[in-house]
GROMACS .gro file of C-alpha atoms in nm:
model
  446
    1MET     CA    1  -0.009   0.040  -0.010
    2GLY     CA    2   0.225   0.278  -0.089
    3VAL     CA    3   0.185   0.719  -0.122
    4ALA     CA    4   0.085   0.824  -0.371
    5GLY     CA    5   0.338   1.085  -0.379
    6ALA     CA    6   0.276   1.402  -0.422
    7PRO     CA    7   0.326   1.645  -0.148
    8PHE     CA    8   0.092   1.724   0.039
    9ALA     CA    9   0.111   2.035   0.035
   10ALA     CA   10   0.053   2.129  -0.329
   11ILE     CA   11  -0.308   1.980  -0.297
   12ALA     CA   12  -0.416   2.286  -0.057
   13GLY     CA   13  -0.402   2.575  -0.297
   14PRO     CA   14  -0.365   2.894  -0.235
   15ALA     CA   15  -0.463   3.124   0.088
   16PRO     CA   16  -0.731   3.330   0.094
   17ARG     CA   17  -0.606   3.573   0.243
   18PRO     CA   18  -0.201   3.721   0.209
   19ILE     CA   19  -0.056   3.466   0.468
   20SER     CA   20   0.337   3.325   0.350
   21PRO     CA   21   0.273   2.945   0.324
   22ASP     CA   22   0.629   2.866   0.429
   23ARG     CA   23   0.652   3.071   0.779
   24PRO     CA   24   0.461   2.964   1.078
   25ASP     CA   25   0.233   3.218   1.201
   26LEU     CA   26   0.103   3.219   1.522
   27HIS     CA   27  -0.195   3.054   1.453
   28ASP     CA   28   0.034   2.795   1.289
   29ARG     CA   29   0.237   2.691   1.636
   30TYR     CA   30  -0.129   2.644   1.799
   31VAL     CA   31  -0.212   2.407   1.541
   32GLY     CA   32   0.101   2.266   1.604
   33LEU     CA   33  -0.061   2.227   1.991
   34LEU     CA   34  -0.304   2.116   1.881
   35PHE     CA   35  -0.228   1.803   1.662
   36PHE     CA   36   0.060   1.769   2.091
   37ALA     CA   37  -0.266   1.772   2.244
   38LEU     CA   38  -0.493   1.474   2.037
   39VAL     CA   39  -0.180   1.261   2.037
   40GLY     CA   40  -0.128   1.256   2.368
   41TYR     CA   41  -0.457   1.149   2.404
   42ALA     CA   42  -0.376   0.921   2.194
   43THR     CA   43  -0.079   0.751   2.336
   44LEU     CA   44  -0.142   0.887   2.708
   45GLY     CA   45  -0.558   0.875   2.757
   46LYS     CA   46  -0.675   0.968   3.123
   47GLY     CA   47  -0.401   1.062   3.201
   48PHE     CA   48  -0.304   1.275   2.997
   49ALA     CA   49  -0.647   1.434   2.990
   50TYR     CA   50  -0.547   1.502   3.420
   51LEU     CA   51  -0.291   1.783   3.320
   52GLY     CA   52  -0.401   2.031   3.467
   53ILE     CA   53  -0.537   2.208   3.793
   54ALA     CA   54  -0.865   2.148   3.839
   55PRO     CA   55  -1.100   2.236   3.680
   56LEU     CA   56  -0.899   2.384   3.395
   57PHE     CA   57  -0.759   2.096   3.267
   58ILE     CA   58  -0.535   2.042   2.937
   59GLY     CA   59  -0.881   2.038   2.667
   60GLU     CA   60  -1.021   2.350   2.871
   61VAL     CA   61  -0.675   2.512   2.794
   62VAL     CA   62  -0.655   2.465   2.447
   63LEU     CA   63  -1.014   2.546   2.369
   64ALA     CA   64  -0.950   2.825   2.543
   65LEU     CA   65  -0.639   2.924   2.288
   66GLY     CA   66  -0.794   2.823   2.003
   67LEU     CA   67  -1.123   3.047   2.072
   68LEU     CA   68  -0.894   3.352   2.055
   69ALA     CA   69  -0.738   3.212   1.691
   70LEU     CA   70  -1.082   3.164   1.601
   71LEU     CA   71  -1.128   3.554   1.681
   72ARG     CA   72  -0.831   3.650   1.529
   73SER     CA   73  -0.833   3.454   1.210
   74GLY     CA   74  -1.089   3.676   1.050
   75CYS     CA   75  -1.271   3.329   0.941
   76LEU     CA   76  -1.577   3.395   1.190
   77VAL     CA   77  -1.830   3.454   0.925
   78ALA     CA   78  -1.666   3.194   0.628
   79ILE     CA   79  -1.700   2.917   0.821
   80TRP     CA   80  -2.110   2.906   0.830
   81ALA     CA   81  -2.051   2.827   0.452
   82GLY     CA   82  -2.077   2.443   0.491
   83LEU     CA   83  -2.405   2.311   0.593
   84PRO     CA   84  -2.294   2.053   0.865
   85ASN     CA   85  -2.112   2.358   1.061
   86LEU     CA   86  -2.452   2.542   1.046
   87LEU     CA   87  -2.631   2.271   1.228
   88LEU     CA   88  -2.416   2.236   1.463
   89LEU     CA   89  -2.457   2.574   1.562
   90CYS     CA   90  -2.818   2.493   1.550
   91LEU     CA   91  -2.746   2.147   1.797
   92MET     CA   92  -2.496   2.405   2.049
   93THR     CA   93  -2.727   2.653   2.120
   94TRP     CA   94  -3.024   2.395   2.146
   95VAL     CA   95  -2.734   2.213   2.407
   96LEU     CA   96  -2.642   2.575   2.582
   97ALA     CA   97  -3.085   2.608   2.589
   98ARG     CA   98  -3.097   2.276   2.826
   99THR     CA   99  -2.778   2.327   3.040
  100ALA     CA  100  -2.797   2.686   3.117
  101PRO     CA  101  -3.085   2.606   3.413
  102PHE     CA  102  -2.930   2.315   3.527
  103VAL     CA  103  -2.556   2.536   3.605
  104GLY     CA  104  -2.755   2.679   3.995
  105ALA     CA  105  -2.812   2.329   4.077
  106TYR     CA  106  -2.520   2.109   3.946
  107GLY     CA  107  -2.269   2.333   3.956
  108LEU     CA  108  -1.955   2.209   3.671
  109ASN     CA  109  -2.136   1.901   3.604
  110ALA     CA  110  -2.364   2.054   3.384
  111PRO     CA  111  -2.122   2.237   3.135
  112ARG     CA  112  -1.923   1.984   3.165
  113ASP     CA  113  -2.226   1.690   3.100
  114SER     CA  114  -2.272   1.971   2.799
  115MET     CA  115  -1.888   1.895   2.573
  116VAL     CA  116  -2.046   1.628   2.489
  117VAL     CA  117  -2.153   1.857   2.215
  118MET     CA  118  -1.946   2.197   2.321
  119TYR     CA  119  -1.592   2.000   2.211
  120GLY     CA  120  -1.773   2.107   1.965
  121LEU     CA  121  -1.619   2.429   1.931
  122PHE     CA  122  -1.284   2.233   1.786
  123ALA     CA  123  -1.466   2.163   1.449
  124LEU     CA  124  -1.529   2.571   1.411
  125ILE     CA  125  -1.170   2.690   1.537
  126VAL     CA  126  -0.974   2.399   1.310
  127THR     CA  127  -1.242   2.473   1.000
  128ALA     CA  128  -1.113   2.834   1.013
  129LEU     CA  129  -0.728   2.806   1.053
  130LEU     CA  130  -0.798   2.614   0.776
  131ILE     CA  131  -0.980   2.824   0.546
  132GLU     CA  132  -0.747   3.091   0.731
  133LYS     CA  133  -0.430   2.876   0.543
  134PRO     CA  134  -0.501   2.590   0.277
  135ALA     CA  135  -0.183   2.540   0.334
  136ARG     CA  136  -0.266   2.348   0.635
  137LEU     CA  137  -0.433   2.096   0.558
  138GLY     CA  138  -0.133   1.927   0.359
  139ARG     CA  139   0.070   2.002   0.679
  140VAL     CA  140  -0.167   1.769   0.901
  141LEU     CA  141  -0.167   1.579   0.658
  142GLN     CA  142   0.260   1.518   0.685
  143SER     CA  143   0.216   1.521   1.095
  144TYR     CA  144  -0.060   1.251   1.082
  145ALA     CA  145   0.157   1.065   0.855
  146ARG     CA  146   0.393   0.993   1.091
  147PHE     CA  147   0.148   0.941   1.382
  148ALA     CA  148  -0.066   0.683   1.192
  149TRP     CA  149   0.247   0.508   1.097
  150PHE     CA  150   0.404   0.498   1.499
  151TYR     CA  151   0.049   0.420   1.620
  152GLY     CA  152  -0.001   0.101   1.340
  153ILE     CA  153   0.325  -0.036   1.505
  154PHE     CA  154   0.252   0.062   1.929
  155GLY     CA  155  -0.075   0.112   1.964
  156GLY     CA  156  -0.193  -0.274   2.107
  157LEU     CA  157   0.075  -0.264   2.298
  158ILE     CA  158   0.037   0.136   2.422
  159TYR     CA  159  -0.343  -0.020   2.542
  160HIS     CA  160  -0.223  -0.269   2.702
  161ALA     CA  161   0.078  -0.039   2.913
  162THR     CA  162  -0.160   0.162   2.961
  163ASN     CA  163  -0.407  -0.122   3.127
  164PRO     CA  164  -0.498  -0.022   3.511
  165GLY     CA  165  -0.451  -0.453   3.569
  166PHE     CA  166  -0.106  -0.388   3.439
  167LEU     CA  167  -0.019   0.020   3.580
  168GLY     CA  168  -0.158  -0.054   3.897
  169SER     CA  169  -0.333   0.228   4.089
  170SER     CA  170  -0.212   0.540   4.227
  171GLY     CA  171  -0.446   0.795   4.437
  172ALA     CA  172  -0.218   1.057   4.424
  173PHE     CA  173  -0.207   1.134   4.057
  174GLN     CA  174  -0.412   0.989   3.733
  175LEU     CA  175  -0.171   0.726   3.552
  176PRO     CA  176  -0.198   0.687   3.197
  177GLN     CA  177  -0.490   0.455   3.048
  178VAL     CA  178  -0.571   0.438   2.721
  179ARG     CA  179  -0.924   0.272   2.643
  180ALA     CA  180  -0.952  -0.050   2.431
  181GLY     CA  181  -1.208   0.138   2.225
  182GLU     CA  182  -0.965   0.462   2.173
  183ALA     CA  183  -0.684   0.267   2.045
  184ALA     CA  184  -0.909   0.082   1.843
  185VAL     CA  185  -1.029   0.461   1.662
  186HIS     CA  186  -0.665   0.510   1.627
  187LEU     CA  187  -0.587   0.180   1.463
  188ALA     CA  188  -0.859   0.205   1.232
  189GLY     CA  189  -0.762   0.563   1.175
  190ALA     CA  190  -0.415   0.465   1.103
  191GLY     CA  191  -0.512   0.140   0.885
  192VAL     CA  192  -0.747   0.317   0.664
  193PHE     CA  193  -0.454   0.644   0.563
  194MET     CA  194  -0.203   0.342   0.447
  195VAL     CA  195  -0.514   0.164   0.266
  196VAL     CA  196  -0.653   0.440   0.089
  197GLY     CA  197  -0.217   0.519  -0.010
  198LEU     CA  198  -0.197   0.865   0.195
  199GLY     CA  199   0.110   0.696   0.377
  200LYS     CA  200   0.398   0.495   0.359
  201SER     CA  201   0.396   0.146   0.458
  202THR     CA  202   0.556  -0.208   0.442
  203ARG     CA  203   0.456  -0.531   0.478
  204MET     CA  204   0.610  -0.546   0.809
  205TRP     CA  205   0.402  -0.226   0.914
  206TRP     CA  206   0.134  -0.409   0.827
  207PHE     CA  207   0.189  -0.764   1.012
  208LEU     CA  208   0.236  -0.584   1.346
  209PHE     CA  209  -0.072  -0.377   1.312
  210LEU     CA  210  -0.247  -0.677   1.264
  211VAL     CA  211  -0.067  -0.761   1.620
  212SER     CA  212  -0.210  -0.466   1.748
  213VAL     CA  213  -0.536  -0.559   1.619
  214VAL     CA  214  -0.535  -0.894   1.736
  215MET     CA  215  -0.421  -0.711   2.102
  216VAL     CA  216  -0.712  -0.435   2.107
  217VAL     CA  217  -1.016  -0.666   2.012
  218PRO     CA  218  -1.126  -0.830   2.297
  219SER     CA  219  -1.324  -0.583   2.350
  220ARG     CA  220  -1.642  -0.637   2.164
  221ALA     CA  221  -1.715  -0.226   2.117
  222ALA     CA  222  -1.356  -0.251   2.019
  223MET     CA  223  -1.345  -0.537   1.725
  224LEU     CA  224  -1.662  -0.368   1.564
  225THR     CA  225  -1.460  -0.004   1.631
  226CYS     CA  226  -1.174  -0.124   1.463
  227LEU     CA  227  -1.277  -0.363   1.159
  228LEU     CA  228  -1.615  -0.144   1.057
  229PRO     CA  229  -1.352   0.180   0.936
  230LEU     CA  230  -1.098  -0.081   0.793
  231ILE     CA  231  -1.352  -0.241   0.588
  232LEU     CA  232  -1.506   0.054   0.421
  233GLY     CA  233  -1.280   0.235   0.360
  234VAL     CA  234  -1.076  -0.072   0.168
  235ILE     CA  235  -1.447  -0.045  -0.018
  236LEU     CA  236  -1.509   0.305  -0.063
  237SER     CA  237  -1.064   0.302  -0.164
  238GLY     CA  238  -1.150  -0.018  -0.428
  239GLN     CA  239  -0.859  -0.185  -0.275
  240LEU     CA  240  -1.098  -0.495  -0.169
  241GLY     CA  241  -0.825  -0.727  -0.448
  242ARG     CA  242  -0.469  -0.582  -0.335
  243VAL     CA  243  -0.614  -0.669   0.042
  244LEU     CA  244  -0.746  -1.013   0.006
  245PRO     CA  245  -0.452  -1.208  -0.068
  246GLY     CA  246  -0.321  -1.074   0.345
  247LEU     CA  247  -0.713  -1.178   0.465
  248GLY     CA  248  -0.717  -1.450   0.326
  249ILE     CA  249  -0.335  -1.556   0.541
  250GLY     CA  250  -0.411  -1.430   0.813
  251LEU     CA  251  -0.817  -1.561   0.882
  252LEU     CA  252  -0.597  -1.937   0.772
  253ILE     CA  253  -0.343  -1.789   1.094
  254LEU     CA  254  -0.715  -1.720   1.370
  255LEU     CA  255  -0.811  -2.066   1.251
  256ALA     CA  256  -0.537  -2.249   1.334
  257ALA     CA  257  -0.455  -2.017   1.676
  258TYR     CA  258  -0.827  -2.130   1.705
  259ALA     CA  259  -0.768  -2.476   1.691
  260ALA     CA  260  -0.514  -2.513   1.906
  261ASP     CA  261  -0.698  -2.291   2.178
  262PHE     CA  262  -0.406  -1.991   2.148
  263GLU     CA  263  -0.438  -1.717   2.432
  264ILE     CA  264  -0.232  -1.499   2.653
  265GLU     CA  265  -0.369  -1.370   2.965
  266THR     CA  266  -0.321  -1.003   3.013
  267PRO     CA  267  -0.266  -0.806   3.326
  268GLY     CA  268  -0.593  -0.644   3.321
  269GLY     CA  269  -0.796  -1.019   3.382
  270ARG     CA  270  -0.869  -1.026   2.983
  271SER     CA  271  -0.751  -1.270   2.748
  272VAL     CA  272  -0.611  -1.201   2.332
  273GLY     CA  273  -0.717  -1.481   2.135
  274PRO     CA  274  -0.918  -1.608   1.898
  275VAL     CA  275  -1.130  -1.727   2.110
  276GLN     CA  276  -1.239  -1.416   2.247
  277MET     CA  277  -1.306  -1.292   1.929
  278VAL     CA  278  -1.483  -1.522   1.856
  279GLU     CA  279  -1.771  -1.519   2.170
  280ASN     CA  280  -1.785  -1.127   2.088
  281VAL     CA  281  -1.888  -1.207   1.705
  282GLU     CA  282  -2.177  -1.450   1.887
  283SER     CA  283  -2.224  -1.167   2.104
  284ILE     CA  284  -2.316  -0.910   1.865
  285VAL     CA  285  -2.527  -1.134   1.658
  286GLY     CA  286  -2.705  -1.315   1.898
  287ARG     CA  287  -2.592  -1.486   2.228
  288SER     CA  288  -2.273  -1.564   2.363
  289GLU     CA  289  -2.177  -1.856   2.620
  290ALA     CA  290  -1.951  -1.593   2.748
  291SER     CA  291  -2.225  -1.436   3.037
  292ASN     CA  292  -2.060  -1.150   3.113
  293LEU     CA  293  -2.116  -1.011   2.741
  294ASP     CA  294  -2.415  -1.085   2.761
  295GLY     CA  295  -2.489  -0.948   3.055
  296THR     CA  296  -2.317  -0.615   2.950
  297LYS     CA  297  -2.504  -0.626   2.665
  298LEU     CA  298  -2.862  -0.595   2.843
  299TRP     CA  299  -2.850  -0.409   3.091
  300ARG     CA  300  -2.741  -0.161   2.839
  301LEU     CA  301  -3.077  -0.270   2.635
  302ARG     CA  302  -3.286  -0.225   2.885
  303TRP     CA  303  -3.137   0.136   2.985
  304TRP     CA  304  -3.157   0.235   2.645
  305GLN     CA  305  -3.535   0.158   2.648
  306SER     CA  306  -3.598   0.375   2.940
  307ILE     CA  307  -3.442   0.650   2.795
  308ARG     CA  308  -3.652   0.569   2.469
  309ASP     CA  309  -3.991   0.497   2.693
  310TYR     CA  310  -3.953   0.862   2.879
  311THR     CA  311  -3.891   1.062   2.553
  312PHE     CA  312  -4.052   0.951   2.249
  313GLY     CA  313  -4.315   0.784   2.446
  314GLY     CA  314  -4.292   1.045   2.765
  315ASP     CA  315  -4.307   1.354   2.981
  316TYR     CA  316  -3.961   1.428   2.860
  317PHE     CA  317  -3.970   1.404   2.446
  318TRP     CA  318  -3.956   1.811   2.409
  319THR     CA  319  -3.665   1.865   2.658
  320GLY     CA  320  -3.536   1.578   2.802
  321LYS     CA  321  -3.384   1.597   3.101
  322GLY     CA  322  -3.082   1.857   3.106
  323PHE     CA  323  -2.711   1.852   3.178
  324GLY     CA  324  -2.646   1.827   3.449
  325VAL     CA  325  -2.810   1.567   3.606
  326ASN     CA  326  -2.708   1.197   3.713
  327LEU     CA  327  -2.893   0.960   3.510
  328ALA     CA  328  -2.776   0.675   3.635
  329GLU     CA  329  -2.909   0.760   3.887
  330ALA     CA  330  -3.282   0.956   3.743
  331ASP     CA  331  -3.350   0.651   3.591
  332GLY     CA  332  -3.259   0.403   3.820
  333PHE     CA  333  -2.956   0.218   3.692
  334THR     CA  334  -2.611   0.316   3.874
  335LEU     CA  335  -2.380   0.015   3.944
  336GLU     CA  336  -2.292  -0.187   4.263
  337ALA     CA  337  -1.938   0.006   4.277
  338GLY     CA  338  -2.163   0.364   4.355
  339PRO     CA  339  -2.352   0.636   4.223
  340SER     CA  340  -2.041   0.827   4.152
  341ALA     CA  341  -1.971   0.555   3.909
  342LEU     CA  342  -2.175   0.647   3.637
  343ARG     CA  343  -2.353   0.930   3.459
  344SER     CA  344  -2.421   0.828   3.128
  345PRO     CA  345  -2.537   0.534   2.934
  346HIS     CA  346  -2.251   0.386   2.681
  347ASN     CA  347  -2.406   0.543   2.412
  348ALA     CA  348  -2.370   0.920   2.312
  349HIS     CA  349  -2.694   0.919   2.095
  350MET     CA  350  -2.903   0.793   2.403
  351THR     CA  351  -2.702   1.034   2.575
  352ILE     CA  352  -2.862   1.390   2.402
  353LEU     CA  353  -3.148   1.195   2.378
  354SER     CA  354  -3.167   1.188   2.742
  355ARG     CA  355  -3.027   1.524   2.800
  356THR     CA  356  -3.149   1.726   2.515
  357GLY     CA  357  -3.499   1.554   2.386
  358VAL     CA  358  -3.669   1.477   2.008
  359PRO     CA  359  -3.505   1.766   1.908
  360GLY     CA  360  -3.186   1.740   2.025
  361LEU     CA  361  -3.160   1.425   1.882
  362PHE     CA  362  -3.263   1.534   1.488
  363LEU     CA  363  -3.016   1.830   1.542
  364TRP     CA  364  -2.745   1.573   1.657
  365SER     CA  365  -2.862   1.281   1.316
  366ALA     CA  366  -2.939   1.580   1.074
  367THR     CA  367  -2.539   1.764   1.172
  368GLY     CA  368  -2.431   1.366   1.081
  369LEU     CA  369  -2.630   1.276   0.787
  370ALA     CA  370  -2.525   1.603   0.627
  371TRP     CA  371  -2.102   1.558   0.711
  372PHE     CA  372  -2.090   1.192   0.687
  373GLY     CA  373  -2.382   1.244   0.370
  374LEU     CA  374  -2.123   1.516   0.131
  375LEU     CA  375  -1.818   1.362   0.288
  376ALA     CA  376  -1.922   1.037   0.043
  377LEU     CA  377  -2.028   1.239  -0.242
  378ALA     CA  378  -1.695   1.489  -0.217
  379ALA     CA  379  -1.475   1.202  -0.220
  380LEU     CA  380  -1.704   1.056  -0.553
  381ARG     CA  381  -1.679   1.355  -0.757
  382ALA     CA  382  -1.318   1.359  -0.634
  383LYS     CA  383  -1.297   1.007  -0.749
  384LEU     CA  384  -1.500   1.086  -1.081
  385GLU     CA  385  -1.244   1.324  -1.160
  386GLY     CA  386  -0.937   1.132  -1.124
  387LEU     CA  387  -0.793   1.329  -0.835
  388HIS     CA  388  -0.789   1.015  -0.608
  389GLN     CA  389  -0.543   1.147  -0.386
  390TRP     CA  390  -0.801   1.424  -0.307
  391SER     CA  391  -1.062   1.118  -0.263
  392GLY     CA  392  -0.893   0.911   0.007
  393ILE     CA  393  -0.790   1.201   0.208
  394PHE     CA  394  -1.203   1.220   0.179
  395ILE     CA  395  -1.265   0.848   0.264
  396TRP     CA  396  -0.955   0.864   0.544
  397ILE     CA  397  -1.161   1.133   0.756
  398LEU     CA  398  -1.476   0.986   0.694
  399CYS     CA  399  -1.413   0.622   0.829
  400TYR     CA  400  -1.212   0.823   1.109
  401GLY     CA  401  -1.501   1.020   1.230
  402ALA     CA  402  -1.749   0.686   1.169
  403GLY     CA  403  -1.468   0.484   1.420
  404ILE     CA  404  -1.550   0.713   1.666
  405ILE     CA  405  -1.950   0.725   1.640
  406ILE     CA  406  -1.881   0.386   1.637
  407ASN     CA  407  -1.726   0.326   1.933
  408SER     CA  408  -1.888   0.611   2.048
  409SER     CA  409  -2.264   0.377   2.032
  410PHE     CA  410  -2.142   0.099   2.297
  411ASP     CA  411  -1.902   0.359   2.559
  412VAL     CA  412  -1.874   0.698   2.712
  413ALA     CA  413  -1.638   0.842   2.437
  414LEU     CA  414  -1.755   1.167   2.300
  415GLU     CA  415  -1.856   1.282   2.678
  416GLY     CA  416  -1.496   1.282   2.782
  417PRO     CA  417  -1.182   1.475   2.580
  418MET     CA  418  -1.022   1.201   2.469
  419LEU     CA  419  -1.238   1.114   2.173
  420GLY     CA  420  -1.455   1.427   2.203
  421ILE     CA  421  -1.203   1.627   2.117
  422TRP     CA  422  -1.076   1.415   1.857
  423PHE     CA  423  -1.419   1.349   1.680
  424TRP     CA  424  -1.510   1.708   1.698
  425SER     CA  425  -1.146   1.789   1.519
  426ILE     CA  426  -1.182   1.513   1.290
  427PHE     CA  427  -1.519   1.687   1.158
  428GLY     CA  428  -1.403   2.016   1.156
  429LEU     CA  429  -1.084   1.862   0.900
  430GLY     CA  430  -1.338   1.738   0.730
  431VAL     CA  431  -1.571   2.040   0.699
  432GLY     CA  432  -1.243   2.236   0.579
  433ALA     CA  433  -1.180   1.969   0.334
  434MET     CA  434  -1.408   2.029   0.158
  435MET     CA  435  -1.481   2.380   0.147
  436ILE     CA  436  -1.066   2.358  -0.033
  437PHE     CA  437  -1.154   2.175  -0.233
  438ALA     CA  438  -1.492   2.352  -0.343
  439ALA     CA  439  -1.283   2.702  -0.380
  440ARG     CA  440  -1.042   2.505  -0.575
  441ASP     CA  441  -1.335   2.420  -0.810
  442ARG     CA  442  -1.450   2.791  -0.890
  443LEU     CA  443  -1.081   2.928  -0.904
  444LEU     CA  444  -1.014   2.658  -1.158
  445ALA     CA  445  -1.379   2.775  -1.304
  446ALA     CA  446  -1.246   3.115  -1.322
   0.00000   0.00000   0.00000
């Protein structure tokens, strides 16, 4: 899976105002800071998120600096030319309306809970900085290419090395902790980046990548999070014929390992191996003999049904329960570990429905559908025009976002900065890339 070859900077086109594309400015340094933060979340997880002094952690600092960059960019009006950003603005407005009344009762818990959507401010920041200086798109891709190469090899090790069972515990500070779903998201992103030809890879890289994938898929959600975007990327990019031989070899190895009952026990108490993968598949499509998998699934399904009952068919249709309330306590689904151990129903869509009602879910769905749909159309148009690098960029962004959405459907993902800031930054990257692509077409037609 080789690289397309042309330098990424060549795709950016001219800047909308006279800024040197080669001399780094203050906003270029902010883009570097944001990328540093994203890499920190991907490699250190919750440990990185707790850098700072409460209530101002690294995520809040980067967001505040980003808002200043947004105001200074001169693109505060231009960012609304993209339909996804307009819908996101409507969604954030509704979320603020369902947050403000509860600040007095729940304090900082209300704005913290609202960040499942309010991290969308990063989408606006990224869009504005790409419009201000389109050459930044190429530089972002160059930086990500290095991250993809690294994470594809070491992602599985990062997950297990930051596993609480491996590191132990500490009451003094938050230890690094990357959850399986988070590692799976970034492995999928790295894999699709290579599949569509945006990065350089070798057979050894792909072998180590597959090892990393196997290391994170004992989790059912992580397996779906990793494999579905990869399959989507292979299909959309037309690379199915090229990867089939490798998939066949990998399947033979998995079958041999399954027949030999091969597995590796991890410090966290799980086992890594084909048996666990088969149990995950059985649990997804039906019933699994592993009672812990079915028990987790049924607990979630009951809670989600309760949320549907009191919104679609109950008193919270229009408003939801608002931000700040502990949904586990309010809905009667607390864990034995105590009420503070859980606040949200392990599904971002259900979180938004329960807190903002049906209008909020509608705006959330419309925003996502517009973003994914327009990215797919942009990828198709670029492919039909023979612009394969552009097509690959859109496919990669689409698959990355899909991976995070899949994980957020089974876990508390968008509610925290580890994936919440990643998702909305990718959202802004997609909108900005589409706007640069559209401006390129207008310039060529002029």
